[in-house]
Amino acid sequence: MAVRTGMTMERFIIEEQRTHPAARGEFSGLLTQIALAGKIISSEVNKAGLAEALGLTGRTSPQGVQAQGLDEFAQKTFVSSLDHSGYLCIMGSESVENMIEIPPDFPCGSYVLMFDPLDGSSNIDVNVNIGSIFSILKKKSHGEQGTLEDCLQKGTFQVGAGYIVYGSSTMIVYSTGYGVNGFTLDPGLGEFLLSHPNIRMPGRGKIYSINEGNRVYWQEGTRRYIEYLKEADKDTGRPYSARYIGSLVADFHRNLLKGGIFLYPKDKKFPQGKLRLLYEANPLAFISEQAGGAASTGFERIMEITPTELQQRTPVIIGSKEDVAVYEEFIQGKR
Ligand code: FBP
């Protein structure tokens, strides 16, 4: 596939269509609409400092978090950019309790979109990187409208996934199952341009990302693993550096490019883990594995989990393959 840095995402999708027949028409159109939603949200995020966007709406999200204007704006932008497209049969969002049906006056398509419209809610009003996360599945059910069965699919059934990070620049990073590529938004052109072709995650990193403020709630295996990372040992590149932004997308993105491990394990406060399986864990697990990394609960591959609920949580241990494997040994009591 003839790709070169600087080519537009549209052009890249056309090239991918040529090489990978599965990526035809509907799927490519869907990716383009997701990128459009990202551009719209990006322009609003860049203005987030302005008073109005900080206004609290007084509404509480399913997570019991005071929904902020930007959170709702992102939710509405994803839905309005995609519900009329004819590519989707159903959607699911981390920000709303139930499935999002395609309005009856719009055609249904053969794809399912599960998304987190704005990840990193605790950082929205302090100008720290936040992001959107998306997961694409194929429709399984037979009727026109999609069903819960279409949303509750294992991560291994994803046909595409990615995230958009709103930071010093806005980037979209995604995979359709043929490697991971990153595109940076050129605000002047309003185009995502290929800036990070064929991203590979280093096999072992030097960075660990975990909220150490939760240490008192951690399981013994997690405590011992983090202590292990802090010991000095040249051969294994320890001690590792601690980096924790508190926005999953931003922490994951850094570790994807530099190597490292992000952990939101299960603990006494979150016995199932904190992060959402369908909207956060599965799509990033897809990207991690496509880039040569790994994604685990500590005991099993995240993408092998059979979902049973829309807002299901899971422990998330994700990043460089060797680092995830070492954590699994600690939490399984093998070291
Ligand atoms: P939201 O989807 O509500 O933003 O929650 C997810 C998240 O903000 C992740 O982005 C981040 O990694 C984690 O929660 C931070 O949690 P904590 O503040 O407990 O460390």
Coordinates of C-alpha atoms and ligand atoms in Angstrom, one line a residue:
M1 CA 0.0 0.0 0.0
A2 CA 1.6 3.3 -1.2
V3 CA 1.5 5.4 2.0
R4 CA 3.6 8.4 2.7
T5 CA 3.7 10.7 5.7
G6 CA 1.6 13.8 5.1
M7 CA -1.0 12.1 3.0
T8 CA -4.6 12.9 4.0
M9 CA -6.6 10.4 6.0
E10 CA -9.1 10.3 3.1
R11 CA -6.4 9.3 0.7
F12 CA -5.0 6.7 3.2
I13 CA -8.5 5.2 3.4
I14 CA -8.8 5.0 -0.4
E15 CA -5.3 3.3 -0.6
E16 CA -6.4 0.9 2.2
Q17 CA -9.6 0.2 0.2
R18 CA -7.4 -0.9 -2.7
T19 CA -5.3 -3.2 -0.6
H20 CA -7.9 -4.6 1.8
P21 CA -11.2 -5.4 0.0
A22 CA -13.1 -5.6 3.4
A23 CA -12.4 -1.9 3.8
R24 CA -14.9 -0.9 1.1
G25 CA -17.5 1.9 0.9
E26 CA -19.6 1.7 4.1
F27 CA -16.6 1.1 6.4
S28 CA -14.5 3.8 4.9
G29 CA -17.4 6.2 5.0
L30 CA -17.9 5.4 8.7
L31 CA -14.2 6.2 9.5
T32 CA -14.6 9.5 7.7
Q33 CA -17.6 10.4 9.7
I34 CA -15.8 9.5 13.0
A35 CA -12.9 11.8 11.9
L36 CA -15.4 14.6 11.2
A37 CA -16.9 14.2 14.8
G38 CA -13.3 14.4 16.0
K39 CA -12.6 17.7 14.1
I40 CA -15.8 19.3 15.5
I41 CA -15.0 18.2 19.1
S42 CA -11.4 19.4 18.7
S43 CA -12.5 22.9 17.8
E44 CA -14.7 23.0 20.8
V45 CA -12.0 21.6 23.1
N46 CA -9.6 24.2 22.0
K47 CA -12.2 26.8 23.2
A48 CA -12.9 24.9 26.4
G49 CA -11.1 27.5 28.5
L50 CA -13.8 30.0 27.7
A51 CA -16.4 30.4 30.5
E52 CA -19.4 29.1 28.6
A53 CA -18.0 25.7 27.8
L54 CA -17.2 25.2 31.5
G55 CA -20.8 25.8 32.5
L56 CA -22.1 22.8 34.5
T57 CA -25.3 21.5 33.1
G58 CA -26.6 20.2 36.4
R59 CA -27.2 16.8 34.8
T60 CA -25.5 13.7 36.2
S61 CA -24.1 11.0 33.9
P62 CA -24.6 7.2 34.4
Q63 CA -21.2 7.3 36.2
G64 CA -22.7 9.8 38.7
V65 CA -20.2 12.4 37.3
Q66 CA -21.5 16.0 37.0
A67 CA -21.8 16.1 33.2
Q68 CA -19.9 19.1 31.8
G69 CA -21.0 21.0 28.7
L70 CA -18.1 19.6 26.7
D71 CA -19.0 16.0 27.6
E72 CA -22.6 16.5 26.3
F73 CA -21.4 18.4 23.3
A74 CA -19.1 15.5 22.4
Q75 CA -21.9 13.0 22.9
K76 CA -24.3 15.0 20.7
T77 CA -21.6 15.5 18.0
F78 CA -20.9 11.7 17.7
V79 CA -24.6 10.9 17.4
S80 CA -25.4 13.7 15.0
S81 CA -22.3 12.9 12.8
L82 CA -23.3 9.3 12.5
D83 CA -27.0 8.5 13.1
H84 CA -28.1 9.6 9.6
S85 CA -25.1 8.2 7.7
G86 CA -26.7 4.9 6.7
Y87 CA -23.5 3.0 8.0
L88 CA -24.8 2.0 11.4
C89 CA -27.6 -0.2 12.8
I90 CA -27.1 0.8 16.5
M91 CA -24.7 2.7 18.8
G92 CA -23.7 2.5 22.4
S93 CA -22.0 5.3 24.5
E94 CA -20.2 5.4 27.8
S95 CA -22.2 8.6 28.5
V96 CA -25.7 7.1 28.2
E97 CA -27.2 4.2 30.0
N98 CA -29.0 2.5 27.1
M99 CA -28.3 1.7 23.4
I100 CA -28.7 4.6 20.9
E101 CA -31.1 3.5 18.1
I102 CA -31.0 4.8 14.6
P103 CA -34.0 7.2 14.1
P104 CA -36.7 5.6 12.0
D105 CA -36.4 8.2 9.2
F106 CA -32.7 7.3 8.6
P107 CA -31.5 4.1 6.8
C108 CA -29.7 1.4 8.9
G109 CA -26.3 0.0 7.9
S110 CA -24.3 -3.1 8.8
Y111 CA -22.0 -1.7 11.4
V112 CA -22.2 -1.1 15.2
L113 CA -20.4 1.8 16.9
M114 CA -19.5 1.7 20.6
F115 CA -17.8 4.9 21.8
D116 CA -16.6 7.0 24.8
P117 CA -17.4 10.6 23.5
L118 CA -15.0 12.3 26.0
D119 CA -12.6 10.3 28.1
G120 CA -10.7 11.9 31.0
S121 CA -13.7 13.8 32.4
S122 CA -11.6 14.9 35.5
N123 CA -9.3 16.8 33.2
I124 CA -11.9 18.6 31.0
D125 CA -11.7 21.9 32.8
V126 CA -8.1 22.0 33.6
N127 CA -6.8 22.0 30.0
V128 CA -5.1 18.6 30.2
N129 CA -5.3 16.1 27.3
I130 CA -8.6 14.3 26.9
G131 CA -9.9 12.1 24.2
S132 CA -12.6 10.1 22.4
I133 CA -12.5 6.3 21.9
F134 CA -14.4 4.2 19.4
S135 CA -14.9 0.5 18.6
I136 CA -16.5 -0.8 15.4
L137 CA -18.2 -4.2 15.1
K138 CA -20.2 -5.9 12.3
K139 CA -24.0 -6.4 12.8
K140 CA -24.9 -10.0 13.8
S141 CA -28.7 -9.7 14.3
H142 CA -31.2 -10.0 11.4
G143 CA -33.7 -7.2 11.8
E144 CA -33.3 -3.6 10.4
Q145 CA -32.4 -2.0 13.7
G146 CA -29.5 -3.4 15.7
T147 CA -30.0 -5.1 19.1
L148 CA -28.2 -5.6 22.4
E149 CA -26.7 -8.8 20.9
D150 CA -24.9 -6.6 18.3
C151 CA -23.4 -4.4 21.1
L152 CA -22.4 -7.2 23.5
Q153 CA -19.7 -8.7 21.2
K154 CA -16.3 -9.9 22.4
G155 CA -13.4 -7.5 21.5
T156 CA -12.0 -10.1 19.1
F157 CA -15.0 -9.4 16.8
Q158 CA -14.0 -5.8 16.4
V159 CA -13.3 -4.8 12.7
G160 CA -11.8 -1.5 13.6
A161 CA -11.1 0.7 16.6
G162 CA -9.2 3.8 17.6
Y163 CA -9.1 7.0 19.6
I164 CA -8.8 10.8 19.1
V165 CA -6.5 12.6 21.5
Y166 CA -7.2 16.4 22.0
G167 CA -3.8 17.7 23.2
S168 CA -1.1 20.1 22.0
S169 CA -2.4 18.9 18.6
T170 CA -5.3 16.7 17.8
M171 CA -4.5 13.2 16.6
I172 CA -6.6 10.2 15.4
V173 CA -5.0 6.8 15.9
Y174 CA -6.8 3.8 14.5
S175 CA -6.6 0.3 13.1
T176 CA -8.8 -1.7 10.7
G177 CA -6.9 -4.9 11.6
Y178 CA -3.9 -4.2 9.3
G179 CA -1.6 -2.3 11.7
V180 CA -1.9 1.0 13.5
N181 CA -1.6 4.5 11.9
G182 CA -1.7 8.0 13.4
F183 CA -2.9 11.2 11.8
T184 CA -2.5 14.7 13.1
L185 CA -5.1 17.4 12.4
D186 CA -3.8 20.4 10.4
P187 CA -6.3 23.0 11.7
G188 CA -5.5 25.3 8.7
L189 CA -6.4 22.6 6.2
G190 CA -9.0 21.0 8.5
E191 CA -7.5 17.7 7.4
F192 CA -6.0 14.8 9.3
L193 CA -2.5 14.1 7.8
L194 CA -0.6 10.9 8.2
S195 CA 2.1 11.7 10.8
H196 CA 2.7 8.3 12.5
P197 CA 2.6 5.4 9.9
N198 CA 2.7 1.8 11.1
I199 CA 3.1 2.5 14.8
R200 CA 4.8 -0.4 16.7
M201 CA 4.8 -0.4 20.5
P202 CA 8.3 -1.2 22.1
G203 CA 8.3 -4.8 23.6
R204 CA 9.3 -3.4 27.0
G205 CA 9.1 0.2 28.3
K206 CA 10.5 2.4 31.0
I207 CA 7.2 4.0 32.1
Y208 CA 4.4 2.9 34.4
S209 CA 1.0 4.6 34.7
I210 CA -1.2 3.9 37.7
N211 CA -3.1 6.1 40.2
E212 CA -0.8 5.5 43.2
G213 CA -3.3 7.2 45.4
N214 CA -5.3 4.0 45.3
R215 CA -2.4 1.9 46.7
V216 CA -4.3 1.2 50.0
Y217 CA -7.0 -0.5 47.9
W218 CA -4.6 -2.6 45.8
Q219 CA -4.3 -6.4 45.8
E220 CA -1.0 -7.8 47.1
G221 CA 0.2 -8.8 43.6
T222 CA -0.3 -5.2 42.3
R223 CA 1.5 -3.7 45.3
R224 CA 4.4 -6.1 44.9
Y225 CA 4.6 -5.4 41.1
I226 CA 4.8 -1.6 41.5
E227 CA 7.5 -2.0 44.2
Y228 CA 9.4 -4.3 41.8
L229 CA 9.3 -1.5 39.1
K230 CA 10.8 0.9 41.7
E231 CA 13.8 -1.3 42.5
A232 CA 17.2 -0.5 40.8
D233 CA 18.3 -3.1 38.2
K234 CA 20.2 -2.1 35.1
D235 CA 19.5 -5.3 33.1
T236 CA 15.7 -4.7 33.3
G237 CA 15.8 -1.0 32.9
R238 CA 14.5 -0.4 36.5
P239 CA 13.5 1.8 38.2
Y240 CA 10.7 2.8 35.8
S241 CA 9.5 6.4 35.6
A242 CA 6.0 7.1 36.9
R243 CA 3.7 9.1 34.5
Y244 CA -0.1 9.4 35.2
I245 CA -2.2 12.0 33.4
G246 CA -5.5 10.6 34.6
S247 CA -6.9 10.5 31.0
L248 CA -6.7 7.0 29.8
V249 CA -6.4 8.0 26.1
A250 CA -3.4 10.3 26.9
D251 CA -1.7 7.8 29.1
F252 CA -2.2 5.0 26.6
H253 CA -1.0 7.2 23.7
R254 CA 2.3 8.0 25.4
N255 CA 3.0 4.4 26.2
L256 CA 2.0 3.3 22.7
L257 CA 4.7 5.6 21.2
K258 CA 7.4 5.2 24.0
G259 CA 6.6 1.8 25.5
G260 CA 5.4 1.2 29.0
I261 CA 2.4 -0.1 31.0
F262 CA -0.9 1.4 32.1
L263 CA -2.7 -0.2 34.9
Y264 CA -6.2 0.3 36.3
P265 CA -6.4 -3.0 38.1
K266 CA -9.3 -4.3 40.2
D267 CA -9.1 -3.2 43.8
K268 CA -11.2 -2.8 46.9
K269 CA -12.7 0.4 45.6
F270 CA -13.4 -1.0 42.1
P271 CA -13.7 -4.8 42.5
Q272 CA -14.5 -5.2 38.8
G273 CA -12.0 -2.5 37.8
K274 CA -13.0 1.1 36.9
L275 CA -12.8 1.3 33.1
R276 CA -15.5 0.3 30.7
L277 CA -15.1 -2.9 28.7
L278 CA -17.0 -2.0 25.5
Y279 CA -16.1 1.7 25.3
E280 CA -12.6 2.0 26.7
A281 CA -10.9 -1.4 27.2
N282 CA -11.8 -3.3 24.0
P283 CA -10.9 -0.6 21.5
L284 CA -7.6 0.2 23.2
A285 CA -6.8 -3.5 23.5
F286 CA -7.4 -3.8 19.7
I287 CA -4.9 -1.0 19.1
S288 CA -2.4 -2.3 21.6
E289 CA -2.4 -5.8 20.0
Q290 CA -2.3 -4.5 16.5
A291 CA 0.8 -2.5 17.5
G292 CA 2.6 -5.5 19.0
G293 CA 1.5 -4.8 22.6
A294 CA -0.9 -6.6 24.9
A295 CA -4.1 -6.0 27.0
S296 CA -5.0 -8.2 30.0
T297 CA -7.2 -8.3 33.1
G298 CA -4.1 -9.9 34.8
F299 CA -5.6 -13.3 34.2
E300 CA -7.0 -13.2 30.7
R301 CA -6.8 -11.3 27.4
I302 CA -9.3 -8.4 27.6
M303 CA -10.7 -9.1 24.1
E304 CA -11.6 -12.6 25.1
I305 CA -14.1 -11.4 27.7
T306 CA -17.7 -12.1 26.8
P307 CA -19.7 -8.9 27.6
T308 CA -22.9 -9.2 29.5
E309 CA -23.8 -5.6 30.2
L310 CA -23.4 -2.3 28.3
Q311 CA -21.7 -0.4 31.1
Q312 CA -19.6 -3.4 32.2
R313 CA -16.3 -2.6 33.9
T314 CA -13.0 -4.6 33.7
P315 CA -9.5 -4.5 35.1
V316 CA -7.2 -3.0 32.5
I317 CA -3.5 -3.8 32.3
I318 CA -2.3 -2.6 28.8
G319 CA 0.9 -1.7 27.0
S320 CA 4.3 -3.3 26.1
K321 CA 4.0 -7.1 25.8
E322 CA 6.8 -8.0 28.2
D323 CA 5.6 -5.6 30.9
V324 CA 2.0 -6.9 30.8
A325 CA 3.4 -10.5 31.0
V326 CA 5.5 -9.6 34.1
Y327 CA 2.4 -8.0 35.8
E328 CA 0.4 -11.2 35.1
E329 CA 3.1 -13.3 36.8
F330 CA 2.9 -11.1 39.9
I331 CA -0.9 -11.0 40.1
Q332 CA -1.2 -14.7 39.5
G333 CA 1.4 -15.3 42.4
K334 CA 4.0 -16.8 40.0
R335 CA 6.7 -14.5 41.3
Ligands
FBP1 P1 -14.3 8.8 32.5 O1 -14.7 8.1 31.3 O2 -15.4 9.2 33.4 O3 -13.5 10.0 32.1 O4 -13.4 7.8 33.4 C1 -12.3 7.3 32.8 C2 -11.0 7.9 33.4 O5 -11.1 9.3 33.5 C3 -9.9 7.5 32.5 O6 -9.7 8.4 31.5 C4 -8.7 7.6 33.5 O7 -7.7 6.7 33.2 C5 -9.3 7.2 34.8 O8 -10.8 7.4 34.7 C6 -8.8 8.1 35.9 O9 -9.4 7.6 37.1 P2 -8.8 8.0 38.5 O10 -9.2 9.5 38.7 O11 -9.6 7.1 39.5 O12 -7.4 7.7 38.5

